[in-house]
């Protein structure tokens, strides 16, 4: 018997101390923790474990049926992950009435049974988007038919019985006492420094944890009488709740939210109390600026001038800039407001020597959001010099240098920003590390040249090669072509990550285990670039930075169609494998060079791809997608339709068949 099954058997319908479990099962506490940490049917109450199906057995819960929930509608018709929720039979929110059921039904679907114990369908718990990410419980399409305004949920040996309830019961005194005791057992008390040196004191409990503790304290009370609606039970126990949190009657929710906010900000941004105060002050001023304009900085010119200097100085710290930008977005402060706030501060510190690096960075990001990319680049170019230390500004300048095919410059800028391998990479932005990886093959490679140091420079300047272009040569277009595709890939991954996830999800419709591979696959990226138009946006927004020859090449790539190819022959060239391909749709022959060949190239298959021209040759930047030969015409028709979803669906079917 597996350890998890032995645990369930030993715990049964009790709360069993951890020491007793260790002795009974003959295993270590670490072994037990490893087993239960991914199994939502178990919960830790004080120093004891409970097994939810056993603990809830024999209990009956009164649950109101919301008419909107019974229709299956959500506020945007989707799950929390953005996919259609598809709950035609309706749902019941798990909180607050059925919070004790949530993790059990997330871990396992559970039989819904009739009065005789026969299975009707299965109940499960999923997340959908209502007034936030919300867990709901549902069965099959007709599971709430005939239930009415109230339902009773009874846990039996065979599953859960759901029946109409004429009216909910009043709180049972023994159950109320158990809830009070449960709160005393699991309530957490904490103090933390508040704004301006004040102290925030809170005492609260998780609703689900509290219910588990109450059940564990006196399970007999909950089995002997039906359970009143949980909010009524809490009120009778002298408690109140908000969301998933319970506090004593009269609980100061504003103080709790302030405590919660400071703890989150401190943990996420590693800011001390003084800088936390400054961040909260600056965010509040930005929100107020959106409503009242310059009055947000103070009542008179002197106050406003002081605020301008304070905020500019705070934003000179890259960590504060990052925290401000992320938290402004978390608070749904729009970029129009952020841009106006930044511009007002910039104008206010004109003529002073305050460091404006953070202001410039925020302005550049706001300009990008407004699709004013040329102005964004110009702002960075004007601000960054040898004295710049603001890491976010330096990384933004490195992006621009990379798109200009200046790998050495980009690498130096990243190094100045602290983005180097071997550093504490957990503190570095993933995007910056990805850029470092992108430029590495090109920054460490020198162009080939047979010109000697003291020869005249081939550029025609008349100067010696060693003082003119030695070490400054531009890689050939053939060498830079893969980098051009990498630049476009970076653009998609930073500007449209949701699109990549959507495409990968559609390709993995029948092969969920491949999603993680597909979302990072160059072929998926190329679908976003070509079929979804991201390559055109890349050229529109970043094309002004590309060297002339790369921009011309990119414009050629823009119009290269996708097609289906047959392998005519396989060979080897000076730079790797060589595939001679025939376009099934046009009969055109394309020779693709620099291919990594392996045993998976089956000449009986057909291959979906988009070989891209580089000079008089073709390169496969995004690879090929193999399909069965009999499906070639269907894929060509999907490509010709211009509907990306049709193409995704056919390719998804190919993955399931393979």
XYZ file of C-alpha atoms in Angstrom:
658
model
C 0.000 0.000 0.000
C 1.297 3.462 -0.914
C 2.191 5.799 1.954
C -0.580 8.216 0.980
C -3.168 5.423 1.264
C -1.762 4.337 4.625
C -1.953 7.935 5.828
C -5.594 8.217 4.793
C -6.390 4.937 6.541
C -4.656 5.847 9.809
C -6.060 9.393 9.963
C -9.605 8.434 8.942
C -12.097 10.899 10.406
C -9.811 12.257 13.155
C -7.107 14.858 13.600
C -3.950 12.842 14.292
C -0.816 14.428 15.836
C 2.276 14.236 13.646
C 4.216 12.308 16.286
C 1.526 9.636 16.434
C 1.590 9.311 12.629
C 5.371 8.906 12.616
C 5.166 6.134 15.231
C 2.180 4.391 13.636
C 3.547 4.409 10.074
C 7.232 3.923 10.864
C 8.325 6.756 8.580
C 9.904 10.160 9.109
C 7.958 13.415 9.344
C 9.754 14.574 6.178
C 8.398 11.507 4.362
C 4.874 12.445 5.418
C 5.318 16.077 4.396
C 6.592 15.089 0.957
C 3.529 12.918 0.362
C 0.892 15.407 1.501
C 2.337 18.642 0.110
C 0.907 17.909 -3.352
C -2.270 16.193 -2.155
C -5.044 18.643 -1.323
C -7.036 16.054 0.615
C -4.745 16.493 3.642
C -4.436 19.548 5.854
C -2.312 20.445 8.880
C -4.243 21.808 11.875
C -1.980 22.984 14.663
C 0.341 19.945 14.942
C -2.114 17.360 13.602
C -3.029 16.146 10.128
C -6.613 15.727 8.945
C -7.882 13.847 5.900
C -10.668 15.941 4.376
C -12.880 13.137 2.941
C -12.826 11.396 6.318
C -13.210 14.560 8.371
C -16.225 15.749 6.362
C -17.949 12.343 6.317
C -21.429 12.560 7.830
C -21.661 16.356 7.711
C -24.390 18.363 5.935
C -23.787 21.935 4.754
C -26.375 24.584 3.846
C -25.423 26.421 0.661
C -27.257 29.262 -1.137
C -27.626 28.835 -4.904
C -26.893 32.082 -6.688
C -29.117 32.460 -9.802
C -26.217 33.847 -11.849
C -23.976 30.971 -10.795
C -26.664 28.467 -11.687
C -26.539 29.715 -15.289
C -22.821 28.966 -15.513
C -21.984 32.548 -16.466
C -18.754 34.248 -15.378
C -17.856 37.907 -15.765
C -15.895 37.256 -18.935
C -16.885 33.703 -19.824
C -13.422 32.267 -19.208
C -11.416 30.266 -16.757
C -8.655 31.998 -14.816
C -6.182 30.822 -17.467
C -8.165 32.540 -20.218
C -9.818 29.462 -21.731
C -13.622 29.052 -21.976
C -14.922 27.764 -18.647
C -17.653 25.593 -20.195
C -19.877 25.057 -17.145
C -23.301 24.847 -18.795
C -24.912 23.329 -15.723
C -23.868 26.152 -13.420
C -21.578 26.304 -10.422
C -21.429 27.114 -6.715
C -18.665 29.289 -5.290
C -16.566 27.270 -2.877
C -15.981 30.254 -0.563
C -17.305 30.786 2.001
C -19.832 27.945 2.259
C -17.826 25.018 0.846
C -14.245 26.167 1.379
C -13.480 22.953 3.259
C -14.304 21.005 0.071
C -12.103 22.990 -2.340
C -8.754 21.240 -2.248
C -10.393 17.828 -1.996
C -12.334 18.475 -5.220
C -9.322 20.061 -6.900
C -7.254 16.961 -6.143
C -9.978 14.441 -7.065
C -13.340 14.617 -8.764
C -15.866 13.088 -6.358
C -19.071 11.193 -7.072
C -22.363 13.055 -6.711
C -24.746 10.414 -5.410
C -28.504 10.006 -5.002
C -30.373 9.022 -1.836
C -29.523 5.345 -2.451
C -25.820 6.048 -2.890
C -25.810 5.556 -6.651
C -23.427 7.751 -8.610
C -25.099 10.434 -10.749
C -22.060 12.328 -12.015
C -18.786 13.760 -10.683
C -18.200 16.986 -8.748
C -15.002 18.953 -9.221
C -13.524 22.321 -8.283
C -11.967 24.662 -10.859
C -10.928 28.289 -11.077
C -12.870 30.782 -13.196
C -12.811 34.556 -13.405
C -15.709 36.159 -11.539
C -14.934 39.156 -9.312
C -11.360 37.916 -9.291
C -9.888 34.451 -9.655
C -12.580 32.317 -8.011
C -12.833 28.626 -7.158
C -16.185 27.086 -8.034
C -17.688 23.622 -7.657
C -19.710 22.036 -10.448
C -21.076 18.784 -11.801
C -22.615 17.819 -15.137
C -24.985 19.947 -17.205
C -28.132 19.268 -15.147
C -26.677 18.967 -11.674
C -28.500 22.022 -10.227
C -31.847 21.351 -11.926
C -34.703 21.582 -9.437
C -32.496 22.593 -6.514
C -33.993 26.026 -5.820
C -32.589 28.813 -3.649
C -30.850 26.567 -1.097
C -29.093 23.221 -1.294
C -27.747 20.783 1.250
C -24.386 19.121 0.555
C -24.062 15.893 2.541
C -20.807 13.914 2.585
C -21.424 10.148 2.551
C -19.192 7.113 2.276
C -19.864 6.994 -1.456
C -19.529 10.681 -2.325
C -21.532 13.899 -1.938
C -25.326 14.109 -2.009
C -26.808 17.431 -3.212
C -30.490 18.019 -2.415
C -32.962 20.912 -2.316
C -33.189 22.669 1.054
C -36.319 24.572 2.025
C -34.512 26.870 4.473
C -31.093 26.919 6.137
C -30.761 25.862 9.788
C -29.830 28.272 12.573
C -26.299 28.053 14.001
C -25.932 25.147 16.410
C -24.431 26.229 19.793
C -21.959 23.338 19.901
C -20.772 24.131 16.378
C -20.436 27.831 17.294
C -18.266 26.890 20.267
C -16.112 24.691 18.010
C -15.622 27.582 15.574
C -14.566 29.862 18.440
C -12.104 27.260 19.649
C -10.847 26.686 16.106
C -10.140 30.389 15.687
C -8.150 30.473 18.925
C -6.152 27.475 17.684
C -5.188 28.717 14.225
C -5.390 32.529 14.435
C -2.159 34.276 13.532
C -1.088 37.411 15.421
C 1.540 39.692 13.911
C 2.939 43.193 14.101
C 4.923 45.086 11.505
C 6.161 48.612 11.013
C 3.573 50.798 9.299
C 3.811 54.068 7.427
C 5.863 56.756 9.150
C 6.959 54.553 12.046
C 3.465 53.463 13.091
C 2.738 49.863 14.079
C 0.300 47.564 12.293
C -1.189 44.834 14.531
C -3.354 42.049 13.138
C -4.888 38.773 14.303
C -6.629 36.656 11.687
C -7.085 33.162 10.257
C -7.617 31.529 6.894
C -11.294 30.613 6.504
C -10.568 27.085 5.259
C -7.967 26.513 7.978
C -10.436 27.757 10.600
C -13.206 25.400 9.424
C -10.773 22.466 9.429
C -9.741 23.361 12.986
C -13.369 23.642 14.132
C -14.199 20.248 12.638
C -11.117 18.700 14.212
C -11.982 20.231 17.605
C -15.498 18.722 17.806
C -16.417 16.691 14.747
C -19.334 15.146 16.610
C -21.076 18.511 16.847
C -20.952 18.897 13.085
C -22.237 15.378 12.443
C -25.042 15.535 14.975
C -26.738 18.571 13.416
C -26.883 20.167 9.957
C -24.475 23.063 9.553
C -25.778 26.608 9.188
C -24.475 28.805 6.355
C -20.842 29.493 7.176
C -21.245 33.315 7.371
C -24.036 32.826 9.952
C -21.827 30.435 11.904
C -18.966 32.961 11.904
C -21.216 35.804 13.034
C -22.605 33.697 15.877
C -19.022 32.937 16.930
C -18.159 36.646 17.120
C -16.158 36.627 13.898
C -16.349 38.334 10.506
C -14.882 37.494 7.132
C -13.714 39.067 3.904
C -12.706 36.873 0.981
C -10.758 33.979 2.492
C -9.739 35.771 5.724
C -11.506 35.698 9.104
C -11.013 38.164 11.950
C -12.725 38.965 15.254
C -15.832 41.156 15.205
C -14.815 44.768 14.619
C -11.655 43.688 12.795
C -9.812 46.648 11.253
C -9.733 45.556 7.617
C -7.938 48.725 6.489
C -5.117 47.973 8.906
C -5.039 44.370 7.712
C -4.794 45.417 4.050
C -1.980 47.852 4.925
C -0.170 45.042 6.787
C -0.724 42.707 3.852
C 0.529 45.285 1.337
C 3.704 46.105 3.271
C 4.583 42.451 3.778
C 4.095 41.736 0.079
C 6.133 44.739 -1.026
C 8.897 43.996 1.464
C 9.166 40.364 0.396
C 8.942 41.026 -3.346
C 11.222 44.042 -3.648
C 13.467 43.586 -0.601
C 12.902 47.201 0.470
C 13.529 48.499 3.989
C 10.819 50.376 5.888
C 11.972 53.846 4.811
C 11.976 52.905 1.141
C 8.632 51.137 1.544
C 7.195 54.385 2.898
C 8.684 56.274 -0.044
C 7.302 53.799 -2.595
C 3.789 53.884 -1.113
C 3.912 57.703 -0.973
C 5.001 57.932 -4.614
C 2.358 55.470 -5.810
C -0.321 57.374 -3.940
C 0.844 60.628 -5.511
C 0.736 59.062 -8.979
C -2.825 57.819 -8.439
C -3.847 61.257 -7.168
C -2.131 62.910 -10.147
C -4.484 60.983 -12.421
C -7.415 62.653 -10.641
C -6.123 66.105 -9.664
C -3.039 66.805 -11.777
C -0.257 68.943 -10.251
C -2.178 69.342 -6.996
C -1.029 65.784 -6.206
C 2.470 67.161 -5.539
C 1.415 69.715 -2.941
C -0.691 72.733 -2.096
C 1.801 75.377 -3.214
C 4.881 75.816 -5.388
C 7.301 75.121 -2.542
C 5.639 71.812 -1.634
C 5.392 70.772 -5.258
C 9.068 71.581 -5.871
C 10.092 69.492 -2.877
C 7.983 66.565 -4.066
C 9.497 66.763 -7.555
C 13.030 66.606 -6.144
C 12.103 63.798 -3.741
C 10.492 61.602 -6.394
C 13.241 62.204 -8.969
C 15.829 61.233 -6.371
C 13.916 58.092 -5.420
C 13.579 57.036 -9.051
C 17.335 57.453 -9.559
C 17.515 54.097 -7.735
C 16.801 51.378 -10.312
C 15.190 49.095 -7.726
C 12.760 51.857 -6.775
C 12.016 52.528 -10.444
C 11.275 48.858 -11.049
C 9.087 48.609 -7.942
C 7.210 51.793 -8.858
C 6.500 50.663 -12.421
C 5.379 47.147 -11.462
C 3.206 48.342 -8.581
C 1.661 51.098 -10.689
C 0.566 48.395 -13.131
C -0.627 46.226 -10.220
C -2.827 49.143 -9.130
C -4.098 49.542 -12.709
C -2.593 53.018 -13.061
C -2.631 53.620 -16.817
C 0.480 54.633 -18.741
C -1.080 57.955 -19.719
C -1.106 58.839 -16.017
C 2.411 57.466 -15.473
C 3.689 59.488 -18.445
C 2.043 62.678 -17.169
C 3.343 62.089 -13.641
C 6.862 61.522 -14.970
C 6.724 64.564 -17.248
C 5.545 66.795 -14.397
C 8.474 65.688 -12.218
C 10.932 66.154 -15.097
C 9.699 69.694 -15.693
C 9.806 70.393 -11.965
C 13.491 69.466 -11.606
C 14.595 71.349 -14.711
C 17.657 73.423 -13.880
C 18.704 71.194 -10.960
C 21.476 68.603 -10.890
C 19.224 65.781 -9.658
C 19.775 62.431 -11.398
C 16.956 61.953 -13.925
C 17.828 58.415 -15.009
C 14.683 56.849 -13.587
C 12.522 59.553 -15.130
C 14.092 58.953 -18.540
C 13.521 55.209 -18.252
C 9.849 55.647 -17.330
C 9.404 58.139 -20.151
C 10.943 55.716 -22.653
C 8.620 52.902 -21.548
C 5.592 55.200 -21.706
C 6.580 56.233 -25.233
C 6.816 52.579 -26.254
C 3.330 51.911 -24.906
C 2.143 54.901 -26.945
C 3.840 53.346 -30.037
C 6.271 56.284 -30.223
C 9.268 54.015 -30.626
C 11.567 56.478 -32.375
C 11.086 58.987 -29.567
C 11.698 56.241 -26.991
C 15.008 55.293 -28.611
C 16.028 58.957 -28.857
C 15.324 59.492 -25.147
C 17.605 56.577 -24.238
C 20.357 57.639 -26.659
C 20.361 61.174 -25.284
C 20.462 60.130 -21.628
C 22.963 57.257 -21.530
C 26.636 58.178 -21.269
C 29.763 56.893 -19.553
C 28.493 58.095 -16.163
C 25.112 56.333 -16.290
C 24.632 53.781 -13.501
C 20.857 53.185 -13.575
C 20.647 49.475 -14.454
C 17.208 49.598 -16.117
C 18.315 52.464 -18.346
C 21.532 50.623 -19.240
C 19.630 47.433 -20.123
C 17.240 49.417 -22.329
C 20.256 50.950 -24.087
C 21.672 47.426 -24.507
C 18.476 46.348 -26.301
C 18.937 49.233 -28.715
C 22.612 48.400 -29.269
C 21.753 44.756 -29.950
C 19.166 45.719 -32.560
C 21.832 47.929 -34.140
C 24.061 44.817 -34.340
C 26.570 46.245 -31.884
C 27.194 43.187 -29.707
C 30.282 44.603 -28.008
C 28.458 47.769 -26.991
C 25.452 45.774 -25.785
C 27.659 43.486 -23.735
C 29.458 46.419 -22.087
C 26.152 48.077 -21.217
C 24.841 44.850 -19.690
C 28.042 44.448 -17.674
C 27.656 47.989 -16.324
C 24.095 47.059 -15.349
C 25.417 44.040 -13.442
C 24.091 41.538 -15.976
C 26.945 39.033 -16.123
C 27.080 35.278 -15.840
C 28.401 34.180 -12.477
C 26.605 36.945 -10.573
C 23.617 36.228 -8.355
C 21.350 35.567 -11.322
C 18.252 35.268 -9.129
C 18.314 39.064 -8.746
C 18.632 39.741 -12.480
C 15.686 40.164 -14.870
C 15.159 37.143 -17.126
C 14.867 39.422 -20.178
C 18.311 40.907 -19.540
C 19.894 37.464 -19.119
C 18.190 36.320 -22.316
C 19.675 39.318 -24.136
C 23.116 38.403 -22.818
C 22.674 34.885 -24.204
C 21.428 36.307 -27.505
C 24.471 38.517 -28.131
C 27.085 36.113 -26.768
C 27.695 34.160 -30.012
C 28.234 37.428 -31.878
C 30.142 39.444 -29.276
C 32.727 36.697 -28.826
C 33.251 36.114 -32.550
C 35.545 38.192 -34.725
C 34.876 38.650 -38.437
C 37.310 36.916 -40.737
C 39.839 39.216 -42.420
C 43.046 38.653 -44.355
C 44.060 42.319 -44.005
C 47.254 42.867 -41.962
C 47.406 45.392 -39.136
C 49.533 47.932 -40.989
C 47.791 47.573 -44.349
C 45.518 50.353 -45.603
C 42.020 49.888 -44.182
C 39.683 48.267 -46.739
C 37.095 50.955 -45.956
C 39.042 53.425 -48.127
C 39.743 55.966 -45.391
C 43.489 55.977 -46.148
C 44.244 55.156 -42.523
C 46.006 52.021 -41.328
C 43.761 49.087 -40.634
C 44.907 48.855 -36.963
C 43.732 52.382 -36.130
C 40.633 52.369 -38.303
C 38.507 49.201 -38.345
C 40.603 46.527 -36.620
C 38.286 44.915 -34.065
C 35.375 47.049 -35.259
C 34.398 45.109 -38.335
C 30.786 44.318 -39.046
C 29.888 40.667 -39.370
C 28.679 39.694 -42.812
C 24.952 39.637 -43.464
C 25.113 35.865 -43.803
C 26.601 35.690 -40.294
C 24.074 38.151 -38.887
C 20.967 36.615 -40.475
C 20.291 34.191 -37.571
C 20.696 37.124 -35.201
C 18.063 39.063 -37.124
C 15.622 36.224 -36.494
C 16.692 36.189 -32.825
C 15.907 39.912 -32.582
C 12.425 39.317 -33.947
C 12.038 36.411 -31.516
C 13.022 38.666 -28.611
C 10.454 41.191 -29.757
C 7.653 38.613 -29.692
C 8.698 37.146 -26.351
C 8.776 40.563 -24.671
C 5.859 42.248 -26.447
C 3.451 39.354 -27.081
C 4.155 36.488 -24.642
C 0.428 35.769 -24.310
C 0.214 35.174 -28.060
C 2.973 32.548 -27.889
C 1.166 30.829 -25.033
C -2.081 30.887 -27.005
C -0.463 29.354 -30.104
C 1.349 26.708 -28.057
C -1.904 25.886 -26.266
C -3.738 25.396 -29.558
C -0.929 23.238 -30.983
C -0.921 21.130 -27.807
C -4.707 20.690 -27.769
C -4.381 16.899 -27.984
C -0.884 16.629 -26.496
C -0.782 18.614 -23.243
C 2.608 17.197 -22.305
C 4.184 19.033 -25.263
C 3.006 22.509 -24.247
C 6.243 23.433 -22.437
C 8.307 22.456 -25.471
C 6.019 24.142 -27.984
C 5.915 27.510 -26.208
C 9.706 27.810 -26.605
C 9.896 26.320 -30.109
C 11.202 28.598 -32.905
C 8.454 27.214 -35.153
C 5.832 28.550 -32.719
C 7.587 31.910 -32.693
C 7.525 32.002 -36.490
C 3.780 31.351 -36.502
C 3.419 34.444 -34.318
C 5.780 36.432 -36.531
C 4.236 35.506 -39.878
C 0.646 34.306 -39.518
C -0.157 36.687 -36.658
C 1.655 39.712 -38.081
C 4.219 40.246 -35.328
C 7.115 40.494 -37.793
C 5.497 43.527 -39.400
C 5.127 45.138 -35.973
C 8.770 44.336 -35.213
C 9.855 46.168 -38.356
C 7.516 49.061 -37.652
C 8.691 49.509 -34.068
C 12.342 48.405 -34.122
C 13.255 48.556 -37.798
C 14.800 52.024 -37.497
C 17.557 50.481 -35.349
C 18.516 47.700 -37.764
C 21.515 48.166 -40.067
C 20.378 48.972 -43.601
C 21.211 45.551 -45.007
C 19.365 43.767 -42.189
C 16.311 45.950 -42.655
C 16.277 45.178 -46.378
C 16.604 41.470 -45.608
C 13.810 41.680 -43.036
C 11.543 43.310 -45.610
C 12.226 40.360 -47.940
C 11.368 37.925 -45.154
C 8.126 39.752 -44.436
C 6.564 38.454 -47.652
C 7.957 34.903 -47.674
C 4.967 32.529 -47.425
C 4.725 29.334 -45.438
C 4.335 26.137 -47.432
C 4.602 22.363 -47.412
C 7.792 20.755 -48.717
C 8.934 17.351 -49.911
C 12.565 16.301 -49.489
C 14.199 15.750 -52.873
C 17.689 15.039 -51.562
C 19.849 15.321 -48.460
C 23.487 16.343 -48.570
C 26.236 18.157 -46.721
C 27.758 21.530 -47.456
C 30.572 23.586 -45.989
C 28.369 24.890 -43.155
C 26.380 21.769 -42.255
C 23.538 19.762 -43.705
C 21.843 20.689 -46.954
C 18.236 19.930 -47.878
C 16.957 20.115 -51.432
C 13.232 20.722 -51.011
C 10.309 20.904 -53.410
C 7.437 23.228 -52.595
C 4.341 21.014 -52.922
C 2.188 23.986 -53.812
C 4.373 25.554 -56.530
C 6.897 22.834 -57.493
C 9.666 25.381 -56.832
C 12.974 23.889 -55.685
C 14.571 25.447 -52.603
C 18.017 24.497 -51.281
C 18.264 25.067 -47.533
C 21.786 25.175 -46.095
C 23.192 25.071 -42.575
C 20.700 22.428 -41.461
C 21.337 20.138 -38.500
C 20.576 16.706 -39.904
C 19.552 13.722 -37.835
C 17.786 10.417 -38.232
C 14.363 12.072 -37.882
C 14.409 13.379 -41.467
C 12.104 10.859 -43.140
C 11.843 11.523 -46.873
C 8.390 9.957 -46.921
C 7.068 12.782 -44.743
C 6.192 16.293 -45.769
C 7.435 19.327 -43.883
C 5.688 22.594 -43.052
C 8.097 25.492 -42.922
C 9.198 28.913 -44.077
C 12.772 28.825 -45.423
C 14.103 32.380 -45.513
C 16.419 33.779 -48.200
C 19.857 35.040 -47.232
C 21.719 36.228 -50.303
C 21.344 33.522 -52.936
C 20.753 30.768 -50.373
C 17.972 29.760 -48.012
C 18.170 29.186 -44.261
C 15.752 27.452 -41.924
C 15.564 29.836 -38.973
C 12.529 28.233 -37.355
C 12.843 24.596 -38.367
C 10.223 22.385 -39.977
C 7.067 20.705 -38.736
C 6.714 17.140 -40.091
C 3.295 15.997 -41.302
C 1.944 12.902 -43.014
C 2.110 13.124 -46.807
C -1.631 12.479 -47.094
C -2.342 15.671 -45.119
C -0.280 17.995 -47.318
C -3.249 19.319 -49.301
C -5.219 20.082 -46.130
C -2.303 22.026 -44.674
C -1.824 23.967 -47.924
C -5.521 24.829 -47.889
C -5.260 26.018 -44.283
C -2.269 28.199 -45.168
C -4.110 29.619 -48.169
C -7.159 30.436 -46.021
C -5.150 32.987 -44.082
C -6.798 31.822 -40.849
C -4.077 30.968 -38.297
C -6.464 29.001 -36.078
C -7.304 26.643 -38.936
C -3.604 25.956 -39.445
C -3.052 25.493 -35.699
C -5.896 22.960 -35.537
C -4.490 20.832 -38.360
C -0.989 20.883 -36.879
C -2.429 19.962 -33.466
C -4.092 16.934 -35.038
C -0.738 15.953 -36.585
C 0.884 16.038 -33.145
C -1.823 13.807 -31.708
C -1.412 11.345 -34.577
C 2.346 11.284 -34.159
